[in-house]
CSV table of C-alpha atoms in Angstrom, one decimal:
chain,number,residue,atom,x,y,z
K,542,MET,CA,0.0,0.0,0.0
K,543,SER,CA,1.3,3.4,-1.0
K,544,LYS,CA,2.3,5.7,1.9
K,545,LYS,CA,3.0,9.4,2.3
K,546,ILE,CA,6.7,9.5,3.4
K,547,ILE,CA,8.7,12.5,4.5
K,548,ILE,CA,12.5,12.2,4.3
K,549,ILE,CA,14.3,14.8,6.3
K,550,GLY,CA,17.6,15.4,4.7
K,551,GLY,CA,18.7,15.5,1.0
K,552,GLY,CA,22.2,14.0,1.2
K,553,ILE,CA,23.3,10.7,-0.4
K,554,VAL,CA,21.4,8.8,2.3
K,555,GLY,CA,18.2,10.7,2.1
K,556,LEU,CA,18.2,10.6,-1.7
K,557,SER,CA,19.0,6.9,-1.8
K,558,SER,CA,16.1,6.3,0.6
K,559,ALA,CA,13.9,8.3,-1.8
K,560,TYR,CA,15.2,6.2,-4.7
K,561,PHE,CA,14.2,2.9,-3.3
K,562,LEU,CA,11.0,4.0,-1.6
K,563,SER,CA,9.8,5.6,-4.8
K,564,LYS,CA,10.4,2.3,-6.6
K,565,GLU,CA,8.0,0.7,-4.2
K,566,GLY,CA,5.3,3.1,-5.2
K,567,HIS,CA,5.3,5.5,-2.2
K,568,GLU,CA,4.6,9.2,-2.3
K,569,VAL,CA,7.9,10.7,-1.2
K,570,THR,CA,8.8,14.2,-0.2
K,571,VAL,CA,12.5,15.1,0.6
K,572,ILE,CA,13.0,18.2,2.7
K,573,ASP,CA,16.4,19.8,3.1
K,574,LYS,CA,17.4,23.1,4.7
K,575,SER,CA,20.1,23.8,2.1
K,576,ASP,CA,19.9,24.2,-1.7
K,577,MET,CA,21.3,20.6,-2.0
K,578,SER,CA,24.4,21.6,-3.8
K,579,THR,CA,26.9,21.5,-0.9
K,580,GLY,CA,27.8,19.5,2.2
K,581,ALA,CA,29.4,16.2,2.9
K,582,SER,CA,27.6,14.4,0.1
K,583,PHE,CA,29.3,16.7,-2.4
K,584,VAL,CA,32.8,17.1,-0.9
K,585,ASN,CA,33.7,13.6,0.2
K,586,ALA,CA,36.3,11.4,-1.3
K,587,GLY,CA,33.8,9.4,-3.4
K,588,TYR,CA,34.9,6.0,-2.1
K,589,ILE,CA,32.8,2.8,-2.0
K,590,THR,CA,34.9,0.9,0.4
K,591,PRO,CA,34.3,-2.7,1.5
K,592,SER,CA,37.9,-2.5,2.8
K,593,HIS,CA,37.0,0.1,5.4
K,594,ILE,CA,36.1,-2.5,8.1
K,595,ILE,CA,37.5,-0.7,11.1
K,596,PRO,CA,35.1,1.8,12.8
K,597,LEU,CA,36.3,5.2,13.8
K,598,ALA,CA,35.8,4.3,17.4
K,599,SER,CA,38.8,2.1,17.8
K,600,PRO,CA,41.4,1.6,20.6
K,601,GLY,CA,43.5,4.7,21.1
K,602,MET,CA,41.5,7.2,19.2
K,603,ILE,CA,40.4,9.3,22.2
K,604,ALA,CA,44.0,9.4,23.4
K,605,LYS,CA,45.0,10.6,19.9
K,606,GLY,CA,42.3,13.2,20.0
K,607,ILE,CA,43.3,14.6,23.4
K,608,LYS,CA,47.0,14.6,22.2
K,609,MET,CA,46.1,16.6,19.1
K,610,MET,CA,43.5,18.8,20.8
K,611,PHE,CA,45.7,21.8,20.9
K,612,ASN,CA,47.0,21.5,17.3
K,613,SER,CA,44.3,22.7,15.0
K,614,ALA,CA,46.2,21.5,12.0
K,615,SER,CA,46.2,17.8,13.1
K,616,PRO,CA,44.3,15.2,11.1
K,617,PHE,CA,42.1,14.4,14.1
K,618,TYR,CA,41.1,17.6,15.9
K,619,MET,CA,38.8,18.0,18.8
K,620,LYS,CA,38.3,21.7,19.6
K,621,PRO,CA,38.2,22.4,23.3
K,622,ARG,CA,34.8,23.7,24.2
K,623,TRP,CA,32.1,23.5,26.9
K,624,ASP,CA,29.4,21.3,25.4
K,625,THR,CA,27.6,18.7,27.5
K,626,ASP,CA,26.4,16.8,24.4
K,627,PHE,CA,30.0,16.6,23.2
K,628,PHE,CA,31.2,15.5,26.7
K,629,LYS,CA,28.6,12.7,26.7
K,630,TRP,CA,29.4,11.7,23.1
K,631,SER,CA,33.2,11.6,23.9
K,632,TRP,CA,32.5,9.3,26.9
K,633,TYR,CA,30.4,7.0,24.8
K,634,PHE,CA,33.1,7.0,22.1
K,635,HIS,CA,35.7,6.1,24.7
K,636,LYS,CA,33.5,3.2,26.0
K,637,SER,CA,33.0,2.0,22.4
K,638,SER,CA,36.7,2.0,21.5
K,639,THR,CA,37.5,-1.5,22.7
K,640,LYS,CA,39.1,-4.4,20.8
K,641,GLU,CA,36.1,-6.6,21.5
K,642,LYS,CA,33.6,-4.1,20.1
K,643,VAL,CA,35.7,-3.4,17.1
K,644,THR,CA,36.0,-7.2,16.4
K,645,LYS,CA,32.1,-7.4,16.5
K,646,ALA,CA,31.7,-4.5,14.2
K,647,ILE,CA,34.1,-5.6,11.5
K,648,PRO,CA,31.9,-8.2,9.7
K,649,VAL,CA,28.9,-6.0,9.9
K,650,ILE,CA,30.7,-3.1,8.3
K,651,LYS,CA,32.0,-5.4,5.6
K,652,ASP,CA,28.5,-6.7,4.8
K,653,ILE,CA,26.8,-3.3,4.5
K,654,ASN,CA,29.7,-1.9,2.4
K,655,THR,CA,29.5,-5.0,0.1
K,656,LEU,CA,25.8,-4.6,-0.3
K,657,SER,CA,26.2,-0.9,-1.1
K,658,LEU,CA,28.7,-1.6,-3.8
K,659,GLU,CA,26.3,-4.0,-5.4
K,660,LEU,CA,23.5,-1.4,-5.3
K,661,PHE,CA,25.8,1.3,-6.8
K,662,GLU,CA,26.5,-1.1,-9.6
K,663,GLY,CA,22.8,-1.9,-9.9
K,664,ILE,CA,21.9,1.8,-10.2
K,665,LYS,CA,24.5,2.2,-12.9
K,666,THR,CA,23.3,-0.8,-14.8
K,667,SER,CA,19.6,0.3,-14.6
K,668,GLY,CA,20.4,3.4,-16.5
K,669,ASP,CA,18.1,5.4,-14.3
K,670,LEU,CA,20.7,8.1,-13.8
K,671,GLY,CA,22.3,7.9,-17.2
K,672,ASP,CA,26.0,7.4,-17.2
K,673,PHE,CA,28.2,8.3,-14.2
K,674,GLN,CA,31.6,7.5,-13.0
K,675,LEU,CA,31.8,4.2,-11.1
K,676,GLU,CA,35.2,2.6,-11.4
K,677,ARG,CA,36.6,-0.4,-9.6
K,678,LYS,CA,40.3,0.3,-9.6
K,679,GLY,CA,40.6,-0.4,-5.9
K,680,LEU,CA,42.2,1.7,-3.2
K,681,LEU,CA,45.9,2.1,-2.4
K,682,MET,CA,47.0,2.5,1.2
K,683,LEU,CA,50.3,4.3,0.7
K,684,TYR,CA,52.8,4.1,3.6
K,685,LYS,CA,56.2,5.6,4.3
K,686,THR,CA,57.0,3.9,7.6
K,687,VAL,CA,57.2,0.3,8.9
K,688,GLU,CA,54.7,1.2,11.7
K,689,ALA,CA,52.1,2.3,9.1
K,690,TYR,CA,52.8,-0.9,7.1
K,691,ARG,CA,52.3,-3.1,10.1
K,692,HIS,CA,49.1,-1.4,11.1
K,693,GLU,CA,47.6,-1.8,7.6
K,694,LYS,CA,49.0,-5.3,7.2
K,695,ASP,CA,46.9,-6.3,10.2
K,696,VAL,CA,43.8,-4.7,8.7
K,697,ALA,CA,44.5,-6.4,5.3
K,698,SER,CA,44.8,-9.8,6.9
K,699,LYS,CA,41.3,-9.3,8.5
K,700,ALA,CA,39.9,-8.1,5.2
K,701,ALA,CA,41.4,-11.1,3.3
K,702,PHE,CA,39.9,-13.5,5.9
K,703,LEU,CA,36.5,-12.0,5.2
K,704,GLY,CA,37.0,-12.7,1.5
K,705,LEU,CA,38.0,-9.3,0.2
K,706,GLU,CA,40.5,-8.9,-2.6
K,707,VAL,CA,43.7,-7.4,-1.2
K,708,ASN,CA,47.4,-7.4,-2.3
K,709,GLU,CA,50.7,-6.0,-1.2
K,710,LEU,CA,52.8,-3.8,-3.6
K,711,ASP,CA,56.4,-2.9,-3.2
K,712,LYS,CA,57.8,0.4,-4.6
K,713,LYS,CA,58.5,-1.0,-8.1
K,714,GLN,CA,55.0,-2.6,-8.4
K,715,LEU,CA,53.5,0.6,-7.3
K,716,ALA,CA,55.3,2.5,-10.0
K,717,ARG,CA,54.1,0.1,-12.6
K,718,LEU,CA,50.5,0.5,-11.4
K,719,GLU,CA,50.8,4.3,-11.4
K,720,PRO,CA,53.3,5.2,-14.1
K,721,GLU,CA,52.1,8.7,-14.8
K,722,VAL,CA,52.8,10.2,-11.3
K,723,ALA,CA,55.8,10.1,-9.0
K,724,ILE,CA,55.0,8.5,-5.6
K,725,ASP,CA,57.2,8.8,-2.6
K,726,ALA,CA,56.2,5.8,-0.6
K,727,LYS,CA,57.8,2.5,0.5
K,728,GLY,CA,54.9,0.6,-0.9
K,729,ALA,CA,51.1,0.1,-0.6
K,730,ILE,CA,48.4,-2.3,0.4
K,731,HIS,CA,46.0,-2.5,-2.6
K,732,TYR,CA,42.4,-3.2,-1.8
K,733,GLU,CA,41.2,-4.3,-5.2
K,734,CYS,CA,37.6,-4.8,-3.8
K,735,ASP,CA,37.0,-1.0,-3.6
K,736,ALA,CA,35.5,1.4,-6.1
K,737,HIS,CA,35.2,5.2,-6.5
K,738,SER,CA,32.9,7.8,-8.1
K,739,THR,CA,32.4,11.5,-8.5
K,740,PRO,CA,29.9,12.8,-5.9
K,741,THR,CA,29.3,16.2,-7.7
K,742,GLN,CA,28.3,14.2,-10.8
K,743,PHE,CA,26.2,11.5,-9.1
K,744,MET,CA,24.2,13.8,-6.8
K,745,PRO,CA,22.7,16.1,-9.5
K,746,LYS,CA,21.8,13.1,-11.6
K,747,MET,CA,20.0,11.5,-8.7
K,748,ILE,CA,18.1,14.7,-7.9
K,749,SER,CA,17.1,15.0,-11.5
K,750,TYR,CA,15.9,11.4,-11.7
K,751,LEU,CA,13.9,11.6,-8.5
K,752,LYS,CA,12.1,14.8,-9.7
K,753,ASN,CA,11.3,13.0,-13.0
K,754,VAL,CA,9.7,10.1,-11.2
K,755,GLY,CA,7.5,12.3,-9.0
K,756,VAL,CA,9.5,12.7,-5.8
K,757,ASP,CA,8.8,16.1,-4.3
K,758,ILE,CA,12.1,17.8,-3.4
K,759,ARG,CA,11.9,20.8,-1.1
K,760,THR,CA,15.1,22.8,-0.7
K,761,ASN,CA,16.0,25.7,1.6
K,762,GLU,CA,13.3,24.5,3.9
K,763,GLU,CA,14.1,23.8,7.6
K,764,VAL,CA,12.2,21.3,9.8
K,765,LEU,CA,11.1,23.2,12.9
K,766,ASP,CA,8.9,20.7,14.7
K,767,LEU,CA,7.1,17.4,14.4
K,768,LYS,CA,3.6,16.7,15.8
K,769,LEU,CA,3.4,13.5,17.7
K,770,LYS,CA,0.2,11.7,18.7
K,771,GLY,CA,0.8,8.7,20.9
K,772,ARG,CA,3.7,6.9,19.2
K,773,HIS,CA,3.1,8.3,15.7
K,774,ILE,CA,4.3,11.4,14.0
K,775,GLN,CA,1.3,12.9,12.3
K,776,GLU,CA,2.7,16.1,10.8
K,777,VAL,CA,6.0,17.8,10.0
K,778,PHE,CA,6.3,21.6,10.4
K,779,THR,CA,8.9,23.5,8.4
K,780,SER,CA,9.9,27.1,7.8
K,781,LYS,CA,7.7,27.2,4.7
K,782,SER,CA,4.9,24.7,5.2
K,783,ASN,CA,3.5,21.7,7.0
K,784,TYR,CA,3.1,18.1,5.8
K,785,LYS,CA,0.8,15.3,7.0
K,786,THR,CA,2.6,12.0,6.8
K,787,ASP,CA,2.4,8.3,7.3
K,788,GLU,CA,6.1,7.7,7.7
K,789,VAL,CA,9.2,9.8,8.5
K,790,VAL,CA,12.8,9.0,7.6
K,791,LEU,CA,15.4,11.0,9.5
K,792,ALA,CA,18.4,11.3,7.3
K,793,ALA,CA,19.5,14.8,8.3
K,794,GLY,CA,23.2,14.0,8.8
K,795,SER,CA,24.9,15.9,11.6
K,796,TRP,CA,21.6,17.7,12.4
K,797,SER,CA,19.7,14.5,13.0
K,798,GLY,CA,20.4,14.5,16.7
K,799,GLU,CA,18.9,18.0,17.1
K,800,ILE,CA,15.8,17.0,15.2
K,801,ALA,CA,15.4,13.8,17.3
K,802,LYS,CA,15.4,15.9,20.4
K,803,LYS,CA,12.1,17.5,19.2
K,804,LEU,CA,10.6,14.0,19.7
K,805,HIS,CA,12.4,13.6,23.1
K,806,LEU,CA,14.7,11.0,21.6
K,807,ASN,CA,18.4,10.9,22.5
K,808,VAL,CA,20.6,9.9,19.5
K,809,PRO,CA,24.2,10.8,20.3
K,810,LEU,CA,25.8,12.4,17.2
K,811,GLN,CA,28.6,14.8,16.5
K,812,GLY,CA,29.5,16.5,13.2
K,813,GLY,CA,33.0,15.6,12.0
K,814,LYS,CA,34.1,18.2,9.6
K,815,GLY,CA,36.1,17.2,6.5
K,816,TYR,CA,37.9,19.4,3.9
K,817,SER,CA,38.4,18.8,0.2
K,818,ILE,CA,40.4,20.5,-2.5
K,819,ASN,CA,39.8,19.9,-6.2
K,820,VAL,CA,42.7,20.1,-8.7
K,821,ALA,CA,41.4,20.5,-12.2
K,822,ARG,CA,44.9,20.1,-13.8
K,823,PRO,CA,46.3,16.7,-14.9
K,824,THR,CA,47.9,15.1,-12.0
K,825,GLY,CA,48.7,11.6,-13.3
K,826,VAL,CA,46.8,10.0,-10.4
K,827,THR,CA,44.6,7.2,-11.8
K,828,ILE,CA,44.0,5.1,-8.7
K,829,PRO,CA,42.4,6.3,-5.4
K,830,ALA,CA,44.8,6.4,-2.5
K,831,ILE,CA,44.9,7.0,1.2
K,832,LEU,CA,48.1,8.6,2.4
K,833,MET,CA,48.5,6.9,5.6
K,834,GLU,CA,50.8,9.1,7.6
K,835,SER,CA,49.2,12.3,6.3
K,836,LYS,CA,45.7,10.7,7.0
K,837,MET,CA,44.1,12.0,3.8
K,838,ALA,CA,42.5,10.7,0.7
K,839,VAL,CA,43.2,11.3,-3.0
K,840,THR,CA,40.7,10.4,-5.7
K,841,PRO,CA,40.8,10.8,-9.5
K,842,MET,CA,37.3,12.1,-10.3
K,843,GLU,CA,35.6,13.2,-13.6
K,844,GLY,CA,37.5,16.4,-14.6
K,845,PHE,CA,39.6,16.8,-11.5
K,846,THR,CA,41.6,15.1,-8.7
K,847,ARG,CA,40.2,15.5,-5.2
K,848,PHE,CA,42.4,15.8,-2.1
K,849,ALA,CA,40.4,15.3,1.0
K,850,GLY,CA,40.9,14.7,4.7
K,851,THR,CA,40.8,15.6,8.3
K,852,MET,CA,38.2,14.9,11.0
K,853,GLU,CA,37.4,18.0,13.0
K,854,PHE,CA,35.0,18.1,15.9
K,855,SER,CA,34.3,21.7,16.5
K,856,GLY,CA,30.5,21.9,16.3
K,857,ASN,CA,28.1,22.1,13.4
K,858,ASN,CA,29.6,25.0,11.4
K,859,ASP,CA,31.3,25.6,8.1
K,860,PHE,CA,34.2,27.7,9.5
K,861,ILE,CA,37.4,27.0,7.5
K,862,ARG,CA,40.7,26.7,9.4
K,863,LYS,CA,43.4,27.7,7.0
K,864,GLU,CA,46.0,25.7,8.8
K,865,ARG,CA,44.0,22.5,8.0
K,866,VAL,CA,43.8,23.4,4.3
K,867,ILE,CA,47.6,23.9,4.2
K,868,ALA,CA,48.1,20.6,6.0
K,869,ILE,CA,46.2,18.8,3.2
K,870,ALA,CA,48.3,20.5,0.5
K,871,ASN,CA,51.5,19.7,2.4
K,872,GLY,CA,50.3,16.1,3.1
K,873,ALA,CA,49.8,15.5,-0.6
K,874,LYS,CA,53.2,16.9,-1.5
K,875,LYS,CA,54.9,14.4,0.8
K,876,TYR,CA,53.6,11.5,-1.3
K,877,TYR,CA,53.3,13.1,-4.7
K,878,PRO,CA,56.4,15.4,-4.9
K,879,ASN,CA,55.6,16.7,-8.3
K,880,ILE,CA,52.1,17.9,-7.4
K,881,ASP,CA,51.8,21.4,-6.0
K,882,ILE,CA,48.4,22.5,-4.8
K,883,ASN,CA,48.4,26.2,-5.5
K,884,GLU,CA,46.9,29.1,-3.5
K,885,ASN,CA,43.9,29.5,-5.8
K,886,GLU,CA,43.0,25.8,-5.4
K,887,MET,CA,43.4,26.0,-1.7
K,888,ALA,CA,41.2,29.1,-1.6
K,889,ASN,CA,38.4,27.1,-3.2
K,890,VAL,CA,38.4,24.5,-0.5
K,891,LYS,CA,35.0,23.0,0.5
K,892,THR,CA,33.9,21.5,3.8
K,893,GLY,CA,31.2,19.1,4.9
K,894,LEU,CA,30.0,17.7,8.2
K,895,ARG,CA,29.9,13.9,8.6
K,896,PRO,CA,27.5,12.6,11.3
K,897,VAL,CA,29.5,10.5,13.7
K,898,SER,CA,28.0,8.1,16.2
K,899,PRO,CA,29.9,7.1,19.3
K,900,ASP,CA,30.8,3.6,18.1
K,901,GLY,CA,31.3,4.5,14.4
K,902,LEU,CA,28.3,2.5,13.2
K,903,PRO,CA,25.3,4.2,11.6
K,904,TYR,CA,21.8,4.4,13.0
K,905,ILE,CA,19.5,2.5,10.7
K,906,GLY,CA,16.1,1.3,11.7
K,907,ARG,CA,12.9,2.0,13.6
K,908,SER,CA,12.8,3.9,16.8
K,909,SER,CA,11.1,1.8,19.5
K,910,LYS,CA,9.5,5.0,20.9
K,911,CYS,CA,8.2,6.4,17.7
K,912,ALA,CA,6.4,3.8,15.5
K,913,ASN,CA,6.6,5.5,12.2
K,914,LEU,CA,10.1,7.0,12.4
K,915,THR,CA,13.0,5.3,10.7
K,916,PHE,CA,16.6,6.5,11.3
K,917,ALA,CA,19.2,6.7,8.6
K,918,THR,CA,22.1,8.7,9.9
K,919,GLY,CA,25.4,8.5,11.8
K,920,HIS,CA,27.6,7.0,9.0
K,921,ALA,CA,30.8,9.0,9.9
K,922,MET,CA,33.3,8.7,7.0
K,923,MET,CA,31.4,6.0,5.3
K,924,GLY,CA,28.3,8.0,4.4
K,925,TRP,CA,29.0,8.0,0.6
K,926,SER,CA,29.9,4.4,0.6
K,927,LEU,CA,26.8,3.3,2.5
K,928,GLY,CA,24.2,5.6,0.9
K,929,PRO,CA,22.5,3.1,-1.4
K,930,ALA,CA,22.6,0.2,1.2
K,931,THR,CA,21.0,2.5,3.8
K,932,GLY,CA,18.4,3.5,1.3
K,933,LYS,CA,17.6,-0.1,0.4
K,934,LEU,CA,17.4,-1.1,4.1
K,935,VAL,CA,15.2,1.9,4.9
K,936,SER,CA,12.7,0.9,2.2
K,937,GLU,CA,12.6,-2.6,3.6
K,938,VAL,CA,12.0,-1.4,7.1
K,939,VAL,CA,9.2,1.0,6.1
K,940,ASP,CA,7.5,-1.7,4.0
K,941,GLY,CA,8.0,-4.4,6.7
K,942,ARG,CA,9.7,-6.7,4.2
K,943,ASN,CA,12.6,-9.1,4.8
K,944,ILE,CA,15.7,-7.1,5.5
K,945,SER,CA,18.8,-7.6,3.3
K,946,MET,CA,21.1,-8.0,6.3
K,947,ASN,CA,21.0,-8.0,10.0
K,948,ILE,CA,20.6,-4.4,11.1
K,949,GLU,CA,20.4,-5.0,14.9
K,950,PRO,CA,23.9,-3.5,15.4
K,951,PHE,CA,22.6,-0.3,13.8
K,952,SER,CA,19.7,0.1,16.2
K,953,PRO,CA,19.0,3.7,17.1
K,954,ASP,CA,18.0,2.5,20.5
K,955,ARG,CA,21.4,0.9,21.3
K,956,ARG,CA,23.2,1.9,24.4
K,957,PHE,CA,26.8,2.8,24.7
K,958,LYS,CA,28.2,1.3,27.9
């Protein structure tokens, strides 16, 4: 039976949810407070990464954050501030960062990433969006030190055990694989299972497709309140209108926690700011890479190469710290000595906020306290990679159909202890 569904949030997760829900015949409205041309879904590294099996909340991360707290140019930066929500989230993050919890999370993260890659490929094959970049060249983890190699070797062993394609490359093999660009690295771990895309190409095509099939997309419209009767949301109030609804999907990224509070729901989230610089000159880079010691990503996209990185916890704002931009340019230079990111390219840096849960796993599924609310947020650095999978899972939850995978670990009601 067709339902009226409001999706709050027009990023990759919200649009993917609209994509799969509309295919089931539902009347879908997407509401976003921006013009849907900026944000994390447009400035990310474009990775679809089954290899990213380790959640952000892993042993030692809080210690690193505290150590780097007073260095605003560090890859992982937590701005000192008085914020009770941030204090609680930090404590939950600390409690989640155990070896046991990471071990439990690994196969779950692998499964949802693998599902999402299949769905990306399905969207491309369907022709719904026309042609768009989706290349499966894998991901290079470039390292300069023995310590970084040993760390990634351990991750690669876990990935291989789970059936993912992964290889080791020495300096000569790396040069043969990337002959058009000089790389200063001892070697690389090559995750052949990964793919990449161009977000600024995919997103407009998805928006256009959704409009053409009747999805109502409302931009520059902020959700102000939700009318709750018993355990059901009856109406959504925005800065421009109000909407009666049968179902609500909360996919508002880093702002999802604030919207959940309007329903008296506690969903711990913090916005982790990322930066990206586009270089529209030929760089010679043909395979996506993560520069391990610099902790940044490089992606050959349609028409440019993107250099992206950093995780900054400083509140939900778009303030640009110049020292962090310079750190990305310098980090790239250390691995690609012939690539100089110039002042103009740095001046055009973009930022986006990634919604980070305390344990690094997304929130996907029904709220036990609100019967017609489905969460789809908290994906941290895997938002782009997990967009289609989340959309598919959301459609299955809303329709009460068999779920493609076990989503219990993603429960929005889970406790962090």
